[in-house]
Coordinates of C-alpha atoms in Angstrom, one line a residue:
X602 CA 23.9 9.9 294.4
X603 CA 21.2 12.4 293.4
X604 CA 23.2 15.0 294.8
X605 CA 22.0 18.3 294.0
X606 CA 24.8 20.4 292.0
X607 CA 25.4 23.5 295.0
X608 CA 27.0 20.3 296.7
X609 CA 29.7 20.2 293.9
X610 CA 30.6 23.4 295.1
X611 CA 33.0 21.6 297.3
X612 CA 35.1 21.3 294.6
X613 CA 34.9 24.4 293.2
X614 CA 38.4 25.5 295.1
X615 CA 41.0 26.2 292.0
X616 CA 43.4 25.1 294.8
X617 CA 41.7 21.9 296.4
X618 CA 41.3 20.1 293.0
X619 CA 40.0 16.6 293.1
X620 CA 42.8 14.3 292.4
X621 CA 40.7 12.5 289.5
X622 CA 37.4 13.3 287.6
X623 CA 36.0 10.8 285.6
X624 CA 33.2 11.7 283.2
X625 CA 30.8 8.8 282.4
X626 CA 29.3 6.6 284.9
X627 CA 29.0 3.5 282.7
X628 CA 31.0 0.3 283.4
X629 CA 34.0 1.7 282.0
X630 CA 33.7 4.6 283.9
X631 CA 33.2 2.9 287.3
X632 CA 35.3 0.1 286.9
X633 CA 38.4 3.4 286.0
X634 CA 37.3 4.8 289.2
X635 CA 37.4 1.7 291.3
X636 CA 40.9 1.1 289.9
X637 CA 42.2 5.1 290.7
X638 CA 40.7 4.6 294.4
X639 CA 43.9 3.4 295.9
X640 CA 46.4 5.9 293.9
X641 CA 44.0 9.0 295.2
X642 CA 42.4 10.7 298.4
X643 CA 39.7 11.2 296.7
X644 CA 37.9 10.4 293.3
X645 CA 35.1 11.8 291.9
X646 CA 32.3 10.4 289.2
X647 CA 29.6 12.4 286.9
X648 CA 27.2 10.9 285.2
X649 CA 24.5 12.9 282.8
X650 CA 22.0 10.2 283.5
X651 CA 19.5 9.5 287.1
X652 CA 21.9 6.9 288.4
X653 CA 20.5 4.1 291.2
X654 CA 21.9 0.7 292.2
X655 CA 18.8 -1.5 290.5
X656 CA 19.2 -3.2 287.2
X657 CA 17.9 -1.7 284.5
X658 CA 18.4 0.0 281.3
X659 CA 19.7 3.9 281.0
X660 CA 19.0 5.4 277.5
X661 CA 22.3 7.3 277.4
X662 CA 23.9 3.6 277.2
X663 CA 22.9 3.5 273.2
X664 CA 23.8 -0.6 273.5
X665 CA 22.9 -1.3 277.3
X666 CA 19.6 -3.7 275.7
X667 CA 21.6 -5.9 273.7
X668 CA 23.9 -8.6 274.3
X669 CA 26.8 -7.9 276.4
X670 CA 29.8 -10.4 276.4
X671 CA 32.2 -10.1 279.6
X672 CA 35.1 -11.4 278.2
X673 CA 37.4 -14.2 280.8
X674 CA 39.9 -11.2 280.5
X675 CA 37.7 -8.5 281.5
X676 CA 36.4 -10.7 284.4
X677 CA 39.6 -11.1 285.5
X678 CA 40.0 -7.3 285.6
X679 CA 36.8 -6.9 287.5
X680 CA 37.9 -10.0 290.3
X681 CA 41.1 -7.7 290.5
X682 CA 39.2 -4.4 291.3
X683 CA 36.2 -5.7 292.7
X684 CA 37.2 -9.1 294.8
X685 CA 34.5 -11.5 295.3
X686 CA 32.4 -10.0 292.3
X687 CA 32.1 -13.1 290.2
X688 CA 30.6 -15.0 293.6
X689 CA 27.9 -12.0 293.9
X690 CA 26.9 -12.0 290.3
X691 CA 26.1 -15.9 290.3
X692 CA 24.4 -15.6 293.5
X693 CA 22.3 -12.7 291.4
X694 CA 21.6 -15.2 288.5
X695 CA 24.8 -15.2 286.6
X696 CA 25.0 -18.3 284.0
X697 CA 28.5 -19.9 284.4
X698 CA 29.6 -21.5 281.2
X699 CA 32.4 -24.4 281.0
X700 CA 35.0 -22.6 277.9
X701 CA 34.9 -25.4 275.0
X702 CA 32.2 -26.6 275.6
X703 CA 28.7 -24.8 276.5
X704 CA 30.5 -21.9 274.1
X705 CA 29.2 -22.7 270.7
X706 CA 31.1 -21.3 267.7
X707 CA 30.5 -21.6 264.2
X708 CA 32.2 -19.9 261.5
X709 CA 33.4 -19.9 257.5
X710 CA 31.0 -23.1 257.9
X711 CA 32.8 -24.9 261.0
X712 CA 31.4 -26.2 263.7
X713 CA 34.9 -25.1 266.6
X714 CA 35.6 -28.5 268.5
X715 CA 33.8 -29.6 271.9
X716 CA 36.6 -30.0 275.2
X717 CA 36.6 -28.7 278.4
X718 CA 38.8 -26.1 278.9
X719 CA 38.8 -25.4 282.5
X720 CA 37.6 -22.2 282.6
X721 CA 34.5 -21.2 283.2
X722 CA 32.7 -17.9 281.5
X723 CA 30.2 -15.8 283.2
X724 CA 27.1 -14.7 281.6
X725 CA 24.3 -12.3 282.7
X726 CA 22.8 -8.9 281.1
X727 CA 24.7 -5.5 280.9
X728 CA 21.7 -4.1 283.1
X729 CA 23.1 -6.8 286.2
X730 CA 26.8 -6.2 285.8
X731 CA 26.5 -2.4 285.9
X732 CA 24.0 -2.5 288.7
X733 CA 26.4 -4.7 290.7
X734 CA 29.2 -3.4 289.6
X735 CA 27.7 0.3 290.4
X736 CA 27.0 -1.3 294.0
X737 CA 30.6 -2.0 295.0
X738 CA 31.5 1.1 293.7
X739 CA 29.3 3.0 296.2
X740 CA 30.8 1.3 299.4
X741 CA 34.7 2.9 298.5
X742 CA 35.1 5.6 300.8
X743 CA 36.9 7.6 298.7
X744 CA 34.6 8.0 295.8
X745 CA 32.2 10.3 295.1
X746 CA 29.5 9.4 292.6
X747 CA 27.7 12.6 291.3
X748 CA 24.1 12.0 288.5
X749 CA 22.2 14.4 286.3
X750 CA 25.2 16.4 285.9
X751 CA 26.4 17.6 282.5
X752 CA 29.8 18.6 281.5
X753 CA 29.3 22.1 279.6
X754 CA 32.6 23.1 278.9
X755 CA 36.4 22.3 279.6
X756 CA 38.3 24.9 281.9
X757 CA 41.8 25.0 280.7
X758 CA 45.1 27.2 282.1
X759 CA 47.6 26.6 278.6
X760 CA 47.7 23.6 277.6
X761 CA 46.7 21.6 280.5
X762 CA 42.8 20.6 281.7
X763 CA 42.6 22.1 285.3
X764 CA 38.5 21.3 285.3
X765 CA 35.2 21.5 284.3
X766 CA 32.0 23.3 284.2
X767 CA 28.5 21.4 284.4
X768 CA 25.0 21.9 284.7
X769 CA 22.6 20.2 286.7
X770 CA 19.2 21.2 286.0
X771 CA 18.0 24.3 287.0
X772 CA 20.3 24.5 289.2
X773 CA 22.7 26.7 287.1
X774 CA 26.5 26.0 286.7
X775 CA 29.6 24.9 289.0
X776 CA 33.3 25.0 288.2
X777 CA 35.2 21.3 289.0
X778 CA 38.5 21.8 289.3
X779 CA 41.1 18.2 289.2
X780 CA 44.1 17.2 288.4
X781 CA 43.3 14.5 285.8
X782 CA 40.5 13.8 283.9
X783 CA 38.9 10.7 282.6
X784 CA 37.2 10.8 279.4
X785 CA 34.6 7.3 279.6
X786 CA 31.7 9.0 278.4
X787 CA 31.1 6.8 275.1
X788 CA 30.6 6.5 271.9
X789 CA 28.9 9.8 271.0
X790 CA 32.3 11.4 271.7
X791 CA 30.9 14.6 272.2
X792 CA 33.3 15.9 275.1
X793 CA 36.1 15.1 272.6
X794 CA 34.8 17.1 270.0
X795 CA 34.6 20.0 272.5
X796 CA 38.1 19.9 273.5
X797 CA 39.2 19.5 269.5
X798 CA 38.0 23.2 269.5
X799 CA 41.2 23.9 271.6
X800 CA 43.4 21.1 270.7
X801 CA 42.5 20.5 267.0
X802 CA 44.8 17.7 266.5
X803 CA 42.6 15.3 268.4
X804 CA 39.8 15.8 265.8
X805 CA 42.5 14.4 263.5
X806 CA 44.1 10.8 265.3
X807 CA 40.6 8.4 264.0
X808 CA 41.2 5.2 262.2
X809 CA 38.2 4.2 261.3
X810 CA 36.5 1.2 258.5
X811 CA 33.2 1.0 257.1
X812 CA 31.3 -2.0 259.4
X813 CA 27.9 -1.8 258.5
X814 CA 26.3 -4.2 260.6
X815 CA 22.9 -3.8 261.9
X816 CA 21.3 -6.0 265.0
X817 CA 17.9 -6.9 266.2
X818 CA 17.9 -7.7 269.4
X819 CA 15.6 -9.6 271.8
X820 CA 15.0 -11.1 275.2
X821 CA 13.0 -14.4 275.5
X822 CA 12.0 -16.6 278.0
X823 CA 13.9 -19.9 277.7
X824 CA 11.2 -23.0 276.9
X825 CA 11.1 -25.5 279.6
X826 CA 12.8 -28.5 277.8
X827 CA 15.5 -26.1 277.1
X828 CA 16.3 -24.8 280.8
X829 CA 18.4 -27.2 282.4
X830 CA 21.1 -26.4 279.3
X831 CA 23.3 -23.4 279.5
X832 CA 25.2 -22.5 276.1
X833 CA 26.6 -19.1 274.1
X834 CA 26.2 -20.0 270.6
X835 CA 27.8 -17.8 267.8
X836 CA 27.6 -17.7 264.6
X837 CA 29.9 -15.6 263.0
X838 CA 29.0 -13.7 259.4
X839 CA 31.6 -15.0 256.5
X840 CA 32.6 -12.7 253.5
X841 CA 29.9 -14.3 251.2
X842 CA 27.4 -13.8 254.0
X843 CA 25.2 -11.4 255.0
X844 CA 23.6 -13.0 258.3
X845 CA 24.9 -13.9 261.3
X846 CA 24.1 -13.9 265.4
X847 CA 24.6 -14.3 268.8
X848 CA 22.8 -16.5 271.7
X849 CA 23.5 -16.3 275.1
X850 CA 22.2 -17.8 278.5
X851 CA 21.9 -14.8 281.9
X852 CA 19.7 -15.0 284.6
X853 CA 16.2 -15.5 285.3
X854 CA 16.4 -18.0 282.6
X855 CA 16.2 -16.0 279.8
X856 CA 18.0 -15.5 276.8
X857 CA 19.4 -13.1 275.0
X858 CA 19.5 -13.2 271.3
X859 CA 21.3 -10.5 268.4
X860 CA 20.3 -11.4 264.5
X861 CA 22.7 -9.6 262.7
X862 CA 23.0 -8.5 258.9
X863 CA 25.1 -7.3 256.3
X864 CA 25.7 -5.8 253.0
X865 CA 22.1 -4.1 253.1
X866 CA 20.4 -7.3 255.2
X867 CA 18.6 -6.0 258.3
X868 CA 17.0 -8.2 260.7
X869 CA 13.0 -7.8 260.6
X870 CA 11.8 -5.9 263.5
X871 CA 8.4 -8.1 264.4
X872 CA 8.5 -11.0 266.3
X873 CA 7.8 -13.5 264.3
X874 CA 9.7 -12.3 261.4
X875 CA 13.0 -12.0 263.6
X876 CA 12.2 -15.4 264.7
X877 CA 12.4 -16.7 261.5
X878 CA 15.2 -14.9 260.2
X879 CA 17.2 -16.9 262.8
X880 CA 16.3 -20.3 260.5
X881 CA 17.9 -18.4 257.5
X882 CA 21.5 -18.2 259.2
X883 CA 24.5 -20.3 258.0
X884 CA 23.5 -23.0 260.6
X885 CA 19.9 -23.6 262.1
X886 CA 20.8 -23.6 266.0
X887 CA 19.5 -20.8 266.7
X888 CA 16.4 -20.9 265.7
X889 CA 16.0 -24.6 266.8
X890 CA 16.0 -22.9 270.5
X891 CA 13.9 -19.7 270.1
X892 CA 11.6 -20.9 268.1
X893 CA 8.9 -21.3 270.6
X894 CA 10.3 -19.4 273.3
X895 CA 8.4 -16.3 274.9
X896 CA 9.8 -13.0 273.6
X897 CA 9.9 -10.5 276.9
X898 CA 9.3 -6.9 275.3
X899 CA 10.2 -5.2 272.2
X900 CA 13.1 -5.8 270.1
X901 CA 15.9 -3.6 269.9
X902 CA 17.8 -2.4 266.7
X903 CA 20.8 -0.8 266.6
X904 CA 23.1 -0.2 263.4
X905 CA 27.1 0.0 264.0
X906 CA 28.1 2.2 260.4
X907 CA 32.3 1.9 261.7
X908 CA 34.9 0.9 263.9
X909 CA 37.6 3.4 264.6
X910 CA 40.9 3.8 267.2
X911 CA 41.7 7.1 267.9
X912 CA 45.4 6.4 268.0
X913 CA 46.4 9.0 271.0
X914 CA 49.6 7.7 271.4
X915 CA 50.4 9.9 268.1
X916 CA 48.8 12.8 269.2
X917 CA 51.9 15.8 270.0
X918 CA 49.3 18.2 271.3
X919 CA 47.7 16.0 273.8
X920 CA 46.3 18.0 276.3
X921 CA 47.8 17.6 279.7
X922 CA 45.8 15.8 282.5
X923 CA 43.5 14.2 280.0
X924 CA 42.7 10.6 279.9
X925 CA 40.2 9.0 277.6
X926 CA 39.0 5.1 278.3
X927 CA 37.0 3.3 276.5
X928 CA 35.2 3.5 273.3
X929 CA 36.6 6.9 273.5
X930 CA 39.9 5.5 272.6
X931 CA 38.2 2.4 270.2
X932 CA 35.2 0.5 268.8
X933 CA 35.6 -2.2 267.3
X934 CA 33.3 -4.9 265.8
X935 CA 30.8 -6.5 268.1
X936 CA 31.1 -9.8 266.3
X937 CA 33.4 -10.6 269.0
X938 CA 32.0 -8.8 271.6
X939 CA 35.1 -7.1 273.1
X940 CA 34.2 -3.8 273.7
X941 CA 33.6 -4.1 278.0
X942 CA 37.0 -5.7 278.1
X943 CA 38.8 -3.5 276.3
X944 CA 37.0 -0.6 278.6
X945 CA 37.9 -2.5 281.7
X946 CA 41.7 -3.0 280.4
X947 CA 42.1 0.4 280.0
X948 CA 40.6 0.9 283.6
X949 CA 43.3 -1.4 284.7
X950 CA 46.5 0.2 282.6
X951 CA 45.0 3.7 284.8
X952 CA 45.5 2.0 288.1
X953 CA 48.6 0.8 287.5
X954 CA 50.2 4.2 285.6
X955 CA 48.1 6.9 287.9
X956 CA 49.9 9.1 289.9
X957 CA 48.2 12.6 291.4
X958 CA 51.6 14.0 291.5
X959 CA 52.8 13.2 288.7
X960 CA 50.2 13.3 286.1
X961 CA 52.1 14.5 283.0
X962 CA 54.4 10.8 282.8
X963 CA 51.7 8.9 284.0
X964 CA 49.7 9.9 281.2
X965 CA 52.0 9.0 279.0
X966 CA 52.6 5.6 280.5
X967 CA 48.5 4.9 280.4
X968 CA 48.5 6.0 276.6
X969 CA 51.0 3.4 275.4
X970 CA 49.7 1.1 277.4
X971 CA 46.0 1.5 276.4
X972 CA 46.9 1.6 272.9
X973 CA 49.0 -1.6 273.3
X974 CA 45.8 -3.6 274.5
X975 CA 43.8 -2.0 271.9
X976 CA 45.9 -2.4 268.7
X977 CA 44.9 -6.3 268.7
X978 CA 41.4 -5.8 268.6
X979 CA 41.4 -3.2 265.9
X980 CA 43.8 -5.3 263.9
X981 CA 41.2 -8.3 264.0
X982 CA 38.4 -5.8 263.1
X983 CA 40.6 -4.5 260.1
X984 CA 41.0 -7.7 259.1
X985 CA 37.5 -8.8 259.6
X986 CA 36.0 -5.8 257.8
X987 CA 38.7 -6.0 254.5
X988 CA 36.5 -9.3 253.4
X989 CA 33.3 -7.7 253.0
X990 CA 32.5 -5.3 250.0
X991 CA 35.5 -6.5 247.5
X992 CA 34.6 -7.6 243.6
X993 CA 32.5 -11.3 244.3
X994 CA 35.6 -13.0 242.9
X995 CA 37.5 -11.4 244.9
X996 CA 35.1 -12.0 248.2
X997 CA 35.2 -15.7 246.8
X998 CA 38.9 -16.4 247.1
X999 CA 38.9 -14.6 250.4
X1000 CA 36.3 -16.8 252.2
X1001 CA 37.7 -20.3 250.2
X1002 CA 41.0 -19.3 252.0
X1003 CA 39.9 -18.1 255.4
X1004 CA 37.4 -21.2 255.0
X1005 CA 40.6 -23.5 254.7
X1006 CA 42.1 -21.4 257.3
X1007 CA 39.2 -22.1 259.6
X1008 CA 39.1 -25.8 259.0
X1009 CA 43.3 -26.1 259.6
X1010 CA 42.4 -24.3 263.4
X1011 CA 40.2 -25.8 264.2
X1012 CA 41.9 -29.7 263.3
X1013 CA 44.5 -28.5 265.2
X1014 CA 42.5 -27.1 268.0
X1015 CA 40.5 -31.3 267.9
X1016 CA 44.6 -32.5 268.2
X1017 CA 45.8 -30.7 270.7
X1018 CA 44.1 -29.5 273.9
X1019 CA 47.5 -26.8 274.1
X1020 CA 46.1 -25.4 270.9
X1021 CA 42.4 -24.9 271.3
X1022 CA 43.1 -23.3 275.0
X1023 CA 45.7 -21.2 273.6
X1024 CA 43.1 -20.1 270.5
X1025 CA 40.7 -19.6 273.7
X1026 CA 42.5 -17.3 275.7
X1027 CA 43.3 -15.3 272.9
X1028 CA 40.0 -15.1 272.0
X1029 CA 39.1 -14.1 275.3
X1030 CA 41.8 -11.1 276.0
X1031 CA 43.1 -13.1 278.8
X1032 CA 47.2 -12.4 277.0

């Protein structure tokens, strides 16, 4: 890394391309070029930001300081691509978590039931995962990992993407020439508004819905009498609600903590006053556990105005050799904390559709198949969203029957430990 952009000129030859490009070196990014590695001879990675293997935060990454989830599905992904990941992250500090019972749920004013579900959920900061995940990416052969390089423009022949050009500095401009591309560089979507200019139905394929959530979020320093328990406690926002949050246990015994508000609510940005918006949730637990713990640095705000999927799978003009992952394709509401999963799905659907060869059907292959894990997700966001701003009466009925809804789950998820896994894995994105 930190290669200085006259070596890119090795791939400046219109007639050596590279047999995949992936723009974005986040962990969508690497975990698509990790899963590309055995379908090519060689894959190459640009990143805008200084890229290094140590854990820390990178400003391009607009949510890298605020609580990550890593879904059991997205795990699964990464123990697929990456074997032996999961043993390095707990020997890093990685919290393991026993599903059903350390995970914590409350929601429409239910407590969901406590059983061990034999599964175990590993928990540590985004700044760890990407650092270790960055790691094993470094050690394949067969990828190249470029930083401080910045797409400028797309270089097109017809309809087809045959490269790009990027800066680096002051060190001018170079010409990349692949086969494929891999669109993972995020949510600001700025590449894809660049390659609208050519392909103009792509600035057209966004579902989106109003979200309107804003988070304050905070690391602390877990309180002694609190250290020898390990827990993720959520506390989901209901349609008469305007506060919710997230808790959850990563290394170094620390926590990491996301207040959330709605419908105009926004989390206080001082310490004590976030601390003691925490006692205002639907339920207390929270705040029973921070309120004496040690807050490490500032607190973080971020504000989430929509979710959308960019549905490419109805796009006619696609252009040819282009494939976007990630929150490029969706984002959807980070109640539920899917995002990295969804990203890491995606990765997978590449590996298994990718062919340097044959790029035209194997982009069509990854679409439906990207869309297909992503339509789930955005349905639950769609649903999630439709409760909040209707008439009061309206927002009443709603939350009396998603309320009754709630309490039938989660008596049958108590009867039946076939019901509560099953509600589990769902939840999780391991289908």
């Amino acid at each position: 890394m930190n290669q200085p952009l006259q070596q890119l000129q090795s791939y400046s030859d219109p007639a050596k391309p590279v047999d995949c490009l992936v723009i974005g070196g986040g962990v969508g990014g690497m975990v698509a070029a990790a899963a590309l590695a055995p379908n090519c001879k060689h894959v190459l990675l640009i990143d805008k930001d200084a890229l290094d293997l140590s854990a820390r935060f990178r400003k391009s990454i607009v949510q890298g300081n605020h609580l990550h989830s890593l879904l059991v599905g997205g795990g699964h992904v990464l123990e697929k691509v990456f074997p032996g990941l999961h043993a390095e992250l707990v020997a890093s500090g990685s919290v393991l978590l026993r599903a059903g019972l350390d995970q914590k749920i409350f929601e429409y004013g239910e407590w969901m039931p406590d059983r061990d579900l034999g599964i175990n959920i590993y928990c540590q900061s985004r700044m760890l995962l990407e650092s270790k995940i960055r790691s094993r990416l470094a050690g394949l052969k067969n990828v190249t990992m470029v930083d401080q390089t910045k797409v400028a423009d797309f270089l097109l022949e017809g309809e087809r993407i045959v490269g790009v050009s990027v800066t680096g500095g002051d060190d001018g401009v170079a010409d990349i020439y692949c086969r494929a591309l891999v669109d993972a560089s995020g949510l600001s979507g700025g590449l894809l508004a660049k390659l609208a200019k050519s392909f103009p139905e792509l600035a057209s394929c966004k579902e989106d819905v109003a979200s309107d959530i804003v988070y304050v979020t905070g690391f602390l320093k877990k309180p002694e009498q609190w250290r020898s328990t390990h827990e993720n406690v959520l506390i989901v926002t209901g349609p008469t609600e305007s506060r919710g949050g997230a808790l959850l246990d990563i290394e170094d015994d620390t926590w990491v903590v996301s207040l959330n508000g709605r419908n105009g609510v926004s989390p206080p940005e001082t310490a004590a006053e976030w601390t003691e918006y925490a006692k205002t949730l639907p339920t207390e637990a929270i705040w029973q556990r921070i309120a004496e713990a040690e807050l490490i640095g500032p607190l973080k705000k971020f504000k989430k105005s929509s979710s959308y999927l960019r549905r490419f799978d109805k796009v006619v003009d696609l252009p040819k050799g282009y494939f976007p992952l990630g929150d490029t394709i969706n984002s959807v509401n980070p109640t539920f904390g899917q995002g990295m999963t969804l990203a890491f799905l995606h990765a997978s659907a590449l590996g298994e559709t990718f062919r340097p060869d044959d790029t035209d059907s194997a982009q069509m292959e990854y679409i439906a198949k990207a869309i297909k894990h992503s339509l789930p997700a955005w349905r639950q966001t769609l649903a999630y969203e439709s409760m909040f701003g209707s008439a009061e009466s309206s927002a009443d009925k709603k939350f009396q029957a998603l309320q009754m809804m709630v309490k039938n789950k989660h008596k049958e998820a108590l009867a039946s430990f076939d019901a509560h896994l099953a509600m589990f894995k769902s939840a999780q994105m391991m289908s």
